[in-house]
XYZ file of C-alpha atoms in Angstrom:
629
model
C 38.621 87.591 237.423
C 41.951 85.897 238.091
C 40.808 82.493 239.349
C 44.345 81.461 240.298
C 44.738 84.420 242.635
C 41.274 83.905 244.104
C 42.071 80.236 244.739
C 45.277 81.208 246.550
C 43.434 83.808 248.638
C 40.741 81.348 249.669
C 43.201 78.590 250.479
C 45.233 80.915 252.673
C 42.171 82.137 254.515
C 40.875 78.668 255.331
C 44.141 77.926 257.100
C 46.335 76.782 254.230
C 46.691 73.459 252.478
C 47.728 71.702 255.666
C 44.360 72.534 257.276
C 42.270 70.984 254.464
C 41.241 67.357 254.982
C 39.225 67.224 251.746
C 37.697 69.539 249.177
C 34.809 69.304 246.757
C 32.369 71.657 245.110
C 28.746 71.872 244.038
C 27.133 74.314 241.609
C 28.218 77.428 243.495
C 30.263 76.498 246.550
C 33.646 75.173 247.525
C 33.025 72.629 250.277
C 35.980 72.280 252.619
C 36.299 69.629 255.290
C 38.781 71.359 257.578
C 40.916 69.801 260.255
C 40.454 72.847 262.467
C 37.615 75.266 261.676
C 39.128 77.841 264.040
C 42.044 78.354 261.652
C 39.722 79.649 258.935
C 39.214 83.411 258.743
C 35.557 83.720 257.738
C 35.525 87.514 257.996
C 38.503 87.872 255.663
C 36.893 85.466 253.186
C 33.648 87.441 253.144
C 35.633 90.542 252.228
C 37.435 88.795 249.374
C 36.512 89.793 245.838
C 34.868 86.831 244.151
C 33.479 85.358 247.378
C 29.729 85.793 247.824
C 29.504 84.363 251.326
C 30.775 81.868 253.891
C 28.827 79.170 255.759
C 30.231 76.895 258.446
C 27.513 74.369 259.204
C 26.611 70.767 258.597
C 30.184 69.579 259.081
C 31.544 71.653 256.206
C 33.220 75.011 255.748
C 31.521 76.316 252.609
C 32.841 79.218 250.541
C 30.190 80.529 248.153
C 31.703 81.554 244.806
C 28.902 81.417 242.230
C 29.117 80.179 238.675
C 32.942 80.314 238.600
C 33.307 77.805 241.427
C 34.602 75.019 239.182
C 37.441 77.214 237.884
C 38.507 78.171 241.403
C 38.241 74.534 242.500
C 40.464 73.365 239.642
C 43.107 75.957 240.518
C 43.208 74.786 244.131
C 43.329 71.090 243.247
C 45.798 71.624 240.396
C 48.326 73.535 242.501
C 48.180 71.601 245.761
C 48.271 68.033 246.990
C 44.767 68.261 248.422
C 43.477 65.720 245.914
C 45.717 63.081 247.523
C 44.864 64.126 251.074
C 41.147 64.552 250.427
C 40.604 60.894 251.205
C 41.638 61.363 254.797
C 38.978 60.761 257.416
C 38.242 63.178 260.206
C 41.108 63.493 262.577
C 40.713 62.228 266.086
C 40.777 65.649 267.652
C 37.807 66.948 265.696
C 34.799 67.815 267.838
C 32.070 67.308 265.250
C 28.820 65.848 266.584
C 27.119 62.788 265.182
C 24.603 64.853 263.204
C 27.397 66.877 261.617
C 29.296 63.708 260.746
C 26.245 62.086 259.168
C 25.483 65.220 257.151
C 29.124 65.526 256.168
C 29.142 61.914 254.958
C 25.934 62.297 252.963
C 27.043 65.593 251.430
C 30.528 64.318 250.698
C 29.132 61.204 249.010
C 26.480 62.982 246.977
C 27.779 66.257 245.613
C 30.498 64.706 243.371
C 27.844 62.705 241.496
C 25.214 65.454 241.256
C 26.234 66.440 237.675
C 25.716 62.852 236.480
C 22.269 62.381 237.993
C 21.186 65.952 237.164
C 22.084 65.473 233.490
C 20.373 62.097 233.347
C 17.316 63.471 235.125
C 17.049 66.371 232.705
C 17.208 63.937 229.783
C 14.345 61.997 231.371
C 12.372 65.237 231.618
C 13.006 66.013 227.954
C 11.841 62.518 226.977
C 8.684 63.002 229.033
C 8.032 66.237 227.154
C 8.600 64.579 223.771
C 6.281 61.746 224.715
C 3.553 64.053 226.028
C 3.358 65.966 222.770
C 3.720 62.812 220.645
C 6.892 64.176 219.076
C 8.556 60.779 219.291
C 7.376 57.203 219.010
C 8.048 55.412 222.311
C 8.644 52.169 220.409
C 11.290 53.689 218.155
C 14.969 52.884 218.521
C 15.732 56.565 219.050
C 13.472 56.788 222.087
C 14.657 53.485 223.537
C 18.331 54.413 223.198
C 17.807 57.829 224.811
C 15.758 56.162 227.541
C 18.474 53.743 228.601
C 21.033 56.552 228.424
C 18.901 58.537 230.876
C 18.432 55.449 233.083
C 22.101 54.462 233.261
C 23.245 56.887 235.974
C 20.327 55.908 238.215
C 20.554 52.179 237.591
C 24.288 52.164 238.372
C 23.884 54.614 241.248
C 25.425 52.152 243.751
C 28.649 52.169 241.720
C 28.741 55.972 241.458
C 28.060 56.380 245.168
C 30.666 53.738 245.998
C 33.297 55.795 244.161
C 32.507 59.041 245.991
C 31.894 57.371 249.378
C 35.298 55.682 249.089
C 36.929 59.107 249.147
C 34.960 60.093 252.232
C 35.891 56.903 254.078
C 39.517 56.739 252.882
C 39.326 53.331 251.221
C 40.369 51.999 247.831
C 38.022 53.563 245.309
C 38.099 50.717 242.816
C 37.489 47.971 245.355
C 34.569 50.044 246.630
C 33.173 50.324 243.103
C 33.499 46.561 242.750
C 31.307 46.117 245.817
C 28.781 48.515 244.306
C 28.849 46.463 241.104
C 28.165 43.270 243.098
C 24.780 44.693 244.112
C 23.635 45.080 240.506
C 25.542 42.280 238.797
C 23.403 40.539 236.141
C 24.088 37.080 237.634
C 22.945 38.186 241.091
C 19.812 39.710 239.597
C 19.144 36.546 237.578
C 19.595 34.284 240.622
C 17.349 36.534 242.670
C 14.596 36.610 240.008
C 14.746 32.812 239.648
C 14.423 32.375 243.407
C 11.433 34.730 243.492
C 9.760 32.890 240.610
C 10.368 29.432 242.053
C 9.559 30.454 245.596
C 12.975 29.191 246.659
C 15.798 30.947 248.464
C 19.274 32.195 247.648
C 22.035 31.313 250.062
C 25.770 31.576 250.596
C 27.412 28.707 252.517
C 24.033 27.961 254.065
C 23.247 31.567 255.032
C 20.180 33.019 253.323
C 20.654 36.111 251.178
C 17.543 38.322 251.270
C 16.010 38.861 247.831
C 16.435 42.606 247.572
C 16.890 44.757 244.458
C 19.593 47.414 244.704
C 19.311 49.232 241.361
C 18.985 52.989 242.026
C 19.437 52.379 245.774
C 21.287 54.827 248.026
C 21.571 53.745 251.647
C 22.855 50.146 251.188
C 26.067 51.080 249.386
C 26.901 53.898 251.821
C 26.556 51.404 254.690
C 28.721 48.932 252.762
C 31.578 51.415 252.219
C 31.326 52.546 255.836
C 31.833 48.893 256.866
C 34.675 48.598 254.357
C 36.441 51.524 256.068
C 36.955 49.241 259.084
C 37.795 46.021 257.235
C 40.374 47.386 254.777
C 42.613 49.020 257.439
C 42.361 45.835 259.514
C 43.497 43.779 256.524
C 46.415 46.162 255.957
C 47.549 45.708 259.556
C 47.489 41.919 259.611
C 48.868 41.268 256.105
C 52.575 41.903 255.383
C 53.201 45.007 253.265
C 54.759 42.976 250.456
C 51.436 41.131 249.993
C 49.083 44.102 250.273
C 48.418 44.512 246.560
C 46.791 41.068 246.300
C 45.558 39.972 249.692
C 44.142 43.241 251.089
C 41.601 43.563 248.221
C 40.907 39.810 248.452
C 40.175 39.908 252.180
C 38.143 43.101 251.790
C 35.957 41.692 249.024
C 35.443 38.298 250.638
C 34.267 39.932 253.871
C 32.502 43.130 252.821
C 30.568 41.818 249.790
C 28.873 38.855 251.561
C 28.111 40.915 254.702
C 26.599 43.577 252.465
C 24.406 41.049 250.625
C 23.321 39.301 253.815
C 23.051 42.126 256.372
C 23.956 45.685 255.395
C 22.217 45.791 252.008
C 18.878 44.500 253.306
C 19.202 46.752 256.364
C 19.711 49.799 254.168
C 16.836 48.701 251.972
C 14.517 48.354 254.981
C 15.573 51.783 256.228
C 14.686 53.190 252.811
C 11.337 51.405 252.833
C 10.577 52.653 256.348
C 11.504 56.174 255.281
C 9.219 55.895 252.283
C 6.361 54.533 254.367
C 6.793 57.389 256.802
C 6.526 59.870 253.960
C 3.503 57.997 252.581
C 1.872 58.206 256.005
C 2.378 61.956 256.100
C 1.137 62.296 252.522
C -1.965 60.300 253.366
C -2.998 62.151 256.511
C -1.227 65.524 256.332
C -0.153 65.705 252.697
C 0.263 69.466 252.895
C 2.782 69.370 255.756
C 6.057 68.168 254.164
C 5.925 70.428 251.053
C 4.949 73.324 253.343
C 7.986 72.722 255.572
C 10.388 72.178 252.667
C 9.059 75.234 250.810
C 9.437 77.372 253.925
C 12.759 76.225 255.347
C 14.824 75.262 252.279
C 17.013 78.418 252.615
C 18.117 77.261 256.057
C 18.627 73.701 254.827
C 20.866 74.982 252.035
C 22.850 77.184 254.419
C 23.432 74.201 256.708
C 24.152 71.781 253.851
C 21.215 69.676 255.097
C 19.471 69.698 251.730
C 21.855 66.884 250.794
C 20.057 64.858 253.443
C 16.762 65.355 251.587
C 18.037 64.394 248.141
C 18.416 60.688 249.062
C 14.815 60.694 250.331
C 13.573 62.016 246.997
C 15.720 59.562 245.053
C 14.524 56.700 247.230
C 10.913 57.693 246.500
C 11.643 57.778 242.774
C 13.240 54.341 242.969
C 10.447 52.745 245.011
C 7.311 54.716 244.105
C 8.238 56.337 240.795
C 7.388 59.805 242.109
C 9.074 62.261 244.483
C 6.671 64.471 246.467
C 9.263 65.621 249.000
C 12.622 66.940 247.815
C 12.044 68.208 244.283
C 8.703 70.031 244.510
C 9.352 71.796 247.816
C 12.847 72.928 246.843
C 11.626 74.135 243.446
C 8.920 76.224 245.108
C 11.450 77.700 247.543
C 13.920 78.567 244.758
C 11.232 80.366 242.791
C 10.225 82.280 245.935
C 13.867 83.280 246.429
C 13.886 84.623 242.891
C 10.671 86.571 243.417
C 11.827 88.158 246.669
C 15.179 89.131 245.153
C 13.685 90.596 241.975
C 11.440 92.749 244.167
C 14.607 94.149 245.736
C 15.920 94.893 242.242
C 12.758 96.825 241.435
C 12.575 98.812 244.643
C 16.233 99.474 245.480
C 17.654 102.902 244.749
C 21.307 102.016 244.429
C 22.282 101.052 240.870
C 24.834 98.445 241.905
C 22.351 96.797 244.234
C 19.720 96.772 241.493
C 22.095 94.974 239.134
C 23.133 92.450 241.779
C 19.544 91.678 242.767
C 18.344 91.372 239.165
C 21.118 88.949 238.271
C 20.819 86.917 241.484
C 17.023 86.770 241.201
C 17.130 85.393 237.671
C 19.766 82.851 238.703
C 17.601 81.700 241.621
C 14.691 80.985 239.301
C 16.982 78.777 237.240
C 17.810 76.858 240.434
C 21.040 78.427 241.751
C 19.982 80.345 244.862
C 23.270 81.049 246.637
C 23.962 84.469 245.011
C 20.462 85.628 245.954
C 20.590 84.043 249.391
C 23.973 85.339 250.473
C 24.065 88.504 248.411
C 20.550 89.737 249.194
C 18.383 87.679 251.580
C 20.816 87.130 254.431
C 22.312 90.563 254.007
C 19.054 92.451 254.336
C 16.977 89.837 256.247
C 13.564 91.038 255.027
C 13.856 89.301 251.625
C 14.581 86.090 253.552
C 11.277 86.385 255.392
C 9.545 87.058 252.092
C 11.166 83.957 250.591
C 9.965 81.800 253.482
C 6.424 83.180 253.304
C 6.229 82.733 249.537
C 7.796 79.252 249.703
C 5.400 78.243 252.449
C 2.361 79.464 250.492
C 3.402 77.652 247.326
C 4.417 74.553 249.303
C 1.045 74.407 251.006
C -0.738 74.459 247.646
C 1.340 71.731 246.011
C 1.059 69.658 249.191
C -2.725 69.830 249.087
C -2.712 68.940 245.394
C -0.236 66.068 245.872
C 2.275 67.368 243.319
C 5.365 65.254 242.615
C 8.145 64.966 240.081
C 8.939 61.891 238.010
C 12.669 62.422 237.461
C 15.667 63.626 239.456
C 16.306 67.123 238.072
C 17.875 70.231 239.586
C 15.013 72.227 241.168
C 14.792 75.195 238.801
C 12.350 76.450 236.208
C 13.844 74.126 233.580
C 12.815 71.085 235.632
C 9.118 71.549 234.752
C 9.071 68.737 232.147
C 9.891 66.279 234.957
C 6.400 66.974 236.352
C 4.683 65.515 233.308
C 3.272 62.232 234.570
C 1.368 59.242 233.256
C -1.947 60.985 233.974
C -1.325 63.857 231.578
C -0.724 67.493 232.409
C -2.679 67.915 235.667
C 0.447 67.485 237.818
C 2.382 69.953 235.615
C -0.438 72.488 235.797
C -0.506 72.268 239.597
C 3.247 72.800 239.966
C 3.020 75.808 237.636
C 0.243 77.233 239.834
C 2.368 76.562 242.901
C 5.307 78.347 241.281
C 3.140 81.356 240.474
C 1.839 81.488 244.055
C 5.321 81.321 245.564
C 6.768 83.915 243.182
C 3.912 86.407 243.497
C 3.592 86.126 247.287
C 7.349 86.424 247.827
C 7.611 89.329 245.404
C 4.743 91.279 246.995
C 5.907 90.676 250.574
C 9.481 91.600 249.703
C 8.374 94.741 247.871
C 6.149 95.849 250.761
C 8.770 95.170 253.424
C 11.533 96.774 251.391
C 15.118 96.840 252.607
C 17.289 99.162 254.583
C 20.058 100.093 252.177
C 23.202 100.404 254.237
C 26.282 102.434 253.303
C 28.082 99.346 252.005
C 25.714 99.308 249.063
C 26.185 102.956 248.170
C 28.532 104.276 245.539
C 30.496 107.489 245.896
C 27.770 109.380 244.004
C 25.032 108.018 246.305
C 26.897 109.247 249.372
C 27.068 112.923 248.410
C 25.399 115.123 250.981
C 22.909 117.704 249.749
C 24.205 121.274 249.926
C 27.422 120.215 251.658
C 30.829 120.469 250.078
C 33.697 118.123 250.830
C 35.400 120.961 252.667
C 32.374 121.385 254.960
C 32.285 117.675 255.708
C 36.002 117.593 256.495
C 35.703 120.656 258.686
C 32.876 119.243 260.811
C 34.001 115.588 260.999
C 36.341 113.894 263.449
C 39.530 112.527 262.010
C 41.482 109.355 262.720
C 45.215 109.263 262.039
C 47.031 106.032 261.244
C 50.803 105.719 261.296
C 53.044 103.828 258.880
C 53.515 100.228 260.027
C 56.646 99.721 257.893
C 59.672 101.761 256.835
C 59.934 102.074 253.058
C 58.493 103.826 250.031
C 54.764 104.625 249.936
C 52.961 104.002 246.639
C 49.336 104.251 245.593
C 47.259 101.152 246.207
C 46.272 101.210 242.530
C 49.925 100.513 241.632
C 49.933 97.137 243.388
C 50.184 94.228 240.970
C 47.130 92.476 242.377
C 43.606 93.317 241.224
C 41.992 92.597 244.594
C 44.118 95.299 246.239
C 44.601 97.630 243.276
C 40.886 97.982 242.582
C 40.135 98.712 246.221
C 37.884 95.677 246.518
C 39.105 94.910 250.042
C 39.131 98.578 251.019
C 41.008 101.866 250.643
C 44.503 102.638 251.837
C 48.067 102.650 250.545
C 50.967 100.286 249.936
C 54.558 100.295 251.100
C 57.642 98.819 249.469
C 59.534 97.784 252.627
C 63.162 98.626 253.281
C 63.090 97.132 256.788
C 61.542 93.809 257.789
C 59.463 94.959 260.744
C 55.733 95.619 261.047
C 54.616 98.000 263.825
C 51.109 98.695 265.075
C 49.668 101.692 263.157
C 47.331 102.597 266.039
C 46.068 101.374 269.400
C 43.808 98.362 269.036
C 43.379 94.588 269.137
C 44.924 91.939 266.873
C 41.799 90.433 265.308
C 43.431 88.358 262.577
C 46.765 86.589 262.356
C 47.074 84.246 259.400
C 48.638 80.846 259.991
C 51.100 81.662 257.240
C 52.001 84.847 259.181
C 52.127 86.879 255.969
C 49.209 89.117 256.956
C 47.841 90.580 260.144
C 44.590 92.352 260.992
C 43.995 94.970 263.676
C 40.800 96.664 264.820
C 41.602 100.088 266.258
C 39.906 101.593 269.278
C 38.047 103.874 266.837
C 36.609 100.921 264.912
C 38.883 100.937 261.853
C 39.587 97.412 260.633
C 43.133 97.324 259.255
C 44.781 94.661 257.129
C 48.559 94.636 256.641
C 49.445 92.133 253.915
C 53.209 91.628 253.621
C 53.931 90.682 250.018
C 51.802 89.457 247.140
C 50.850 85.760 246.912
C 53.156 85.137 249.875
C 50.552 82.825 251.411
C 52.294 80.162 249.312
C 55.398 80.456 251.486
C 53.475 78.786 254.291
C 54.994 81.048 256.938
C 58.574 80.769 255.689
C 60.559 83.984 256.380
C 57.851 85.356 258.741
C 58.056 85.584 262.556
C 54.990 86.898 264.444
C 55.591 88.842 267.644
C 51.964 89.019 268.817
C 49.022 86.661 269.110
C 45.441 86.900 267.920
C 43.310 88.716 270.482
C 46.255 90.618 271.949
C 45.837 94.321 272.747
C 48.549 96.503 271.220
C 49.658 100.125 271.349
C 50.729 102.242 268.388
C 54.359 101.422 267.602
C 54.353 97.916 269.139
C 56.219 95.285 267.097
C 53.709 92.967 265.391
C 55.726 90.953 262.901
C 59.226 90.493 261.521
C 60.010 89.222 258.039
C 63.065 88.493 255.909
C 62.913 90.807 252.892
C 65.752 89.162 250.985
C 64.486 85.681 251.755
C 61.055 86.489 250.355
C 62.590 88.067 247.253
C 64.750 85.007 246.633
C 61.612 82.872 246.673
C 60.371 85.002 243.774
C 57.658 87.040 245.510
C 56.879 90.739 245.406
C 57.343 92.265 248.885
C 55.057 95.275 248.347
C 52.780 95.508 251.385
C 49.178 96.736 251.045
C 47.964 98.645 254.110
C 44.182 98.943 253.884
C 41.025 99.749 255.829
C 38.741 96.794 255.122
C 35.649 98.583 256.445
C 36.292 101.748 254.428
C 32.574 102.083 253.681
C 31.965 102.850 257.360
C 33.982 106.058 257.085
C 34.093 109.191 255.007
C 37.138 110.253 253.033
C 40.417 108.333 253.406
C 43.546 110.151 252.270
C 47.104 108.867 252.069
C 50.603 110.145 251.467
C 52.170 108.559 248.382
C 55.320 108.457 246.286
C 57.764 109.223 249.058
C 59.986 107.492 251.549
C 58.451 107.026 254.992
C 59.613 105.726 258.337
C 57.563 103.456 260.552
C 55.599 105.617 262.961
C 55.113 108.576 260.589
C 51.620 109.658 259.561
C 50.385 107.808 256.500
C 46.549 107.829 256.496
C 43.950 110.379 257.546
C 40.410 109.043 257.954
C 37.283 111.127 258.302
C 34.882 109.330 260.618
């Protein structure tokens, strides 16, 4: 896969660089914060080779890539200025609700640091395993060194979160980290411990500082950086520009740090305590409820990006109680159920390509990466999603009744099992293994019984052959749809286009034209259903249901609309031969871009045979494609 080309495709289809306020990624998804979601073409993205799915919820426009997401992310960041503009806050004209903004803030603050805490959590799990089997002496230097290495990311969590939250709130990252460091500074901790021991108080200019510990805390530092996002801009406005470098950080620190220690930090701590007590209340009286809900509805939480709202709850429980009975166990059970339901599809499906996809996605889900299974199988066929929810609910109910929890922050996959080894031996581990087995078996059986309805999109050319019917018989009895050349020039085979996405027919079948005239005409009667902001491509849905994409040039999204002049608008009804777009052939060539224009049917799988004229000169308005319905 050409990750550079995929990055360019995705960027163009989310509205271009100018529409991206910030960009990050998790294990499988690019997470865009867009200035205007309406400028993103979700349908075109879904039909892009290398894109598994698209989700626009929770305040983010998420493009699901899979394991190659980091490579695509690096190509976008490395070839744009998005890294500099990613610190921008939401623009004033955005219509996001308060829930979306809160989720966006939590997700934006957490997913950059997930690799650090996941690695540290896994090291904790390994140490628990070594200790359980007496493979290492807990008093040895080796164990102690590895232990503090695994603790470091969690202990200094306020500093890590300050760095990522600073990007979300558009403030100086290093000043923000300094405020995070204030909360865990050795002198502050020493003063606080002395005050607790002596029964005295700690004060600042006569104002009492609550004696609160912030190591491994989450909410206090996010509140602090949110407050900083108001103070720093205020300081920049009232202090002359020539003095900014010294006095803006000074004023920010001298205001934000004390207010955090006196008000915001304790407030965040009390919110965390209240949250923990609420969870403890549920665990005490309806202990089965939370794991049941998490096990059942995790797929929807992941789709909405709301699972990032659960992670802080689990981390808060680990910091205050030493055990997480909410986030980790329920999400692990759900992921295993997703794997079971998807592997059942692999076993029962008839289509070879679908079998391979389901087998790979199912195994990946068990490891803890569910997006390929979720978007490639569950959401596509619906029934596996129900099976996942039923299996996750069954397993969640069991672990809820048994009070299962994890003792370290680890990605919820099969390799996280060592994190369930607790101080009481292996009983907790045994119960989570039983819960995993229940969720997998139930989801697998339900998914296998329900089956799926394999649609034509999943079928290969061999699967679509009709028994005892020749191609001639099909052609003779089927209706045909004629499409006319949208551009004057030379027709070539689509396979000759120097772009794998088009040449391999991934977006659909059709032809390509090397233009000799810079005009694009409507190839049939229909409606303009896509008009890219960069104006280099246009989509039309014909009255007969054919979805057409006319892509003028290769990689021309980078021109940002230069040399292109649209003559229609999205949603406009057009007749065959109407002028859609004008473009400057020589101007595009001088910029160094290939002007070959793919002309494809993006929903080719909905039709029979598609034939095209090739290797000859053609005028706009002449027949170019014949489609058997």
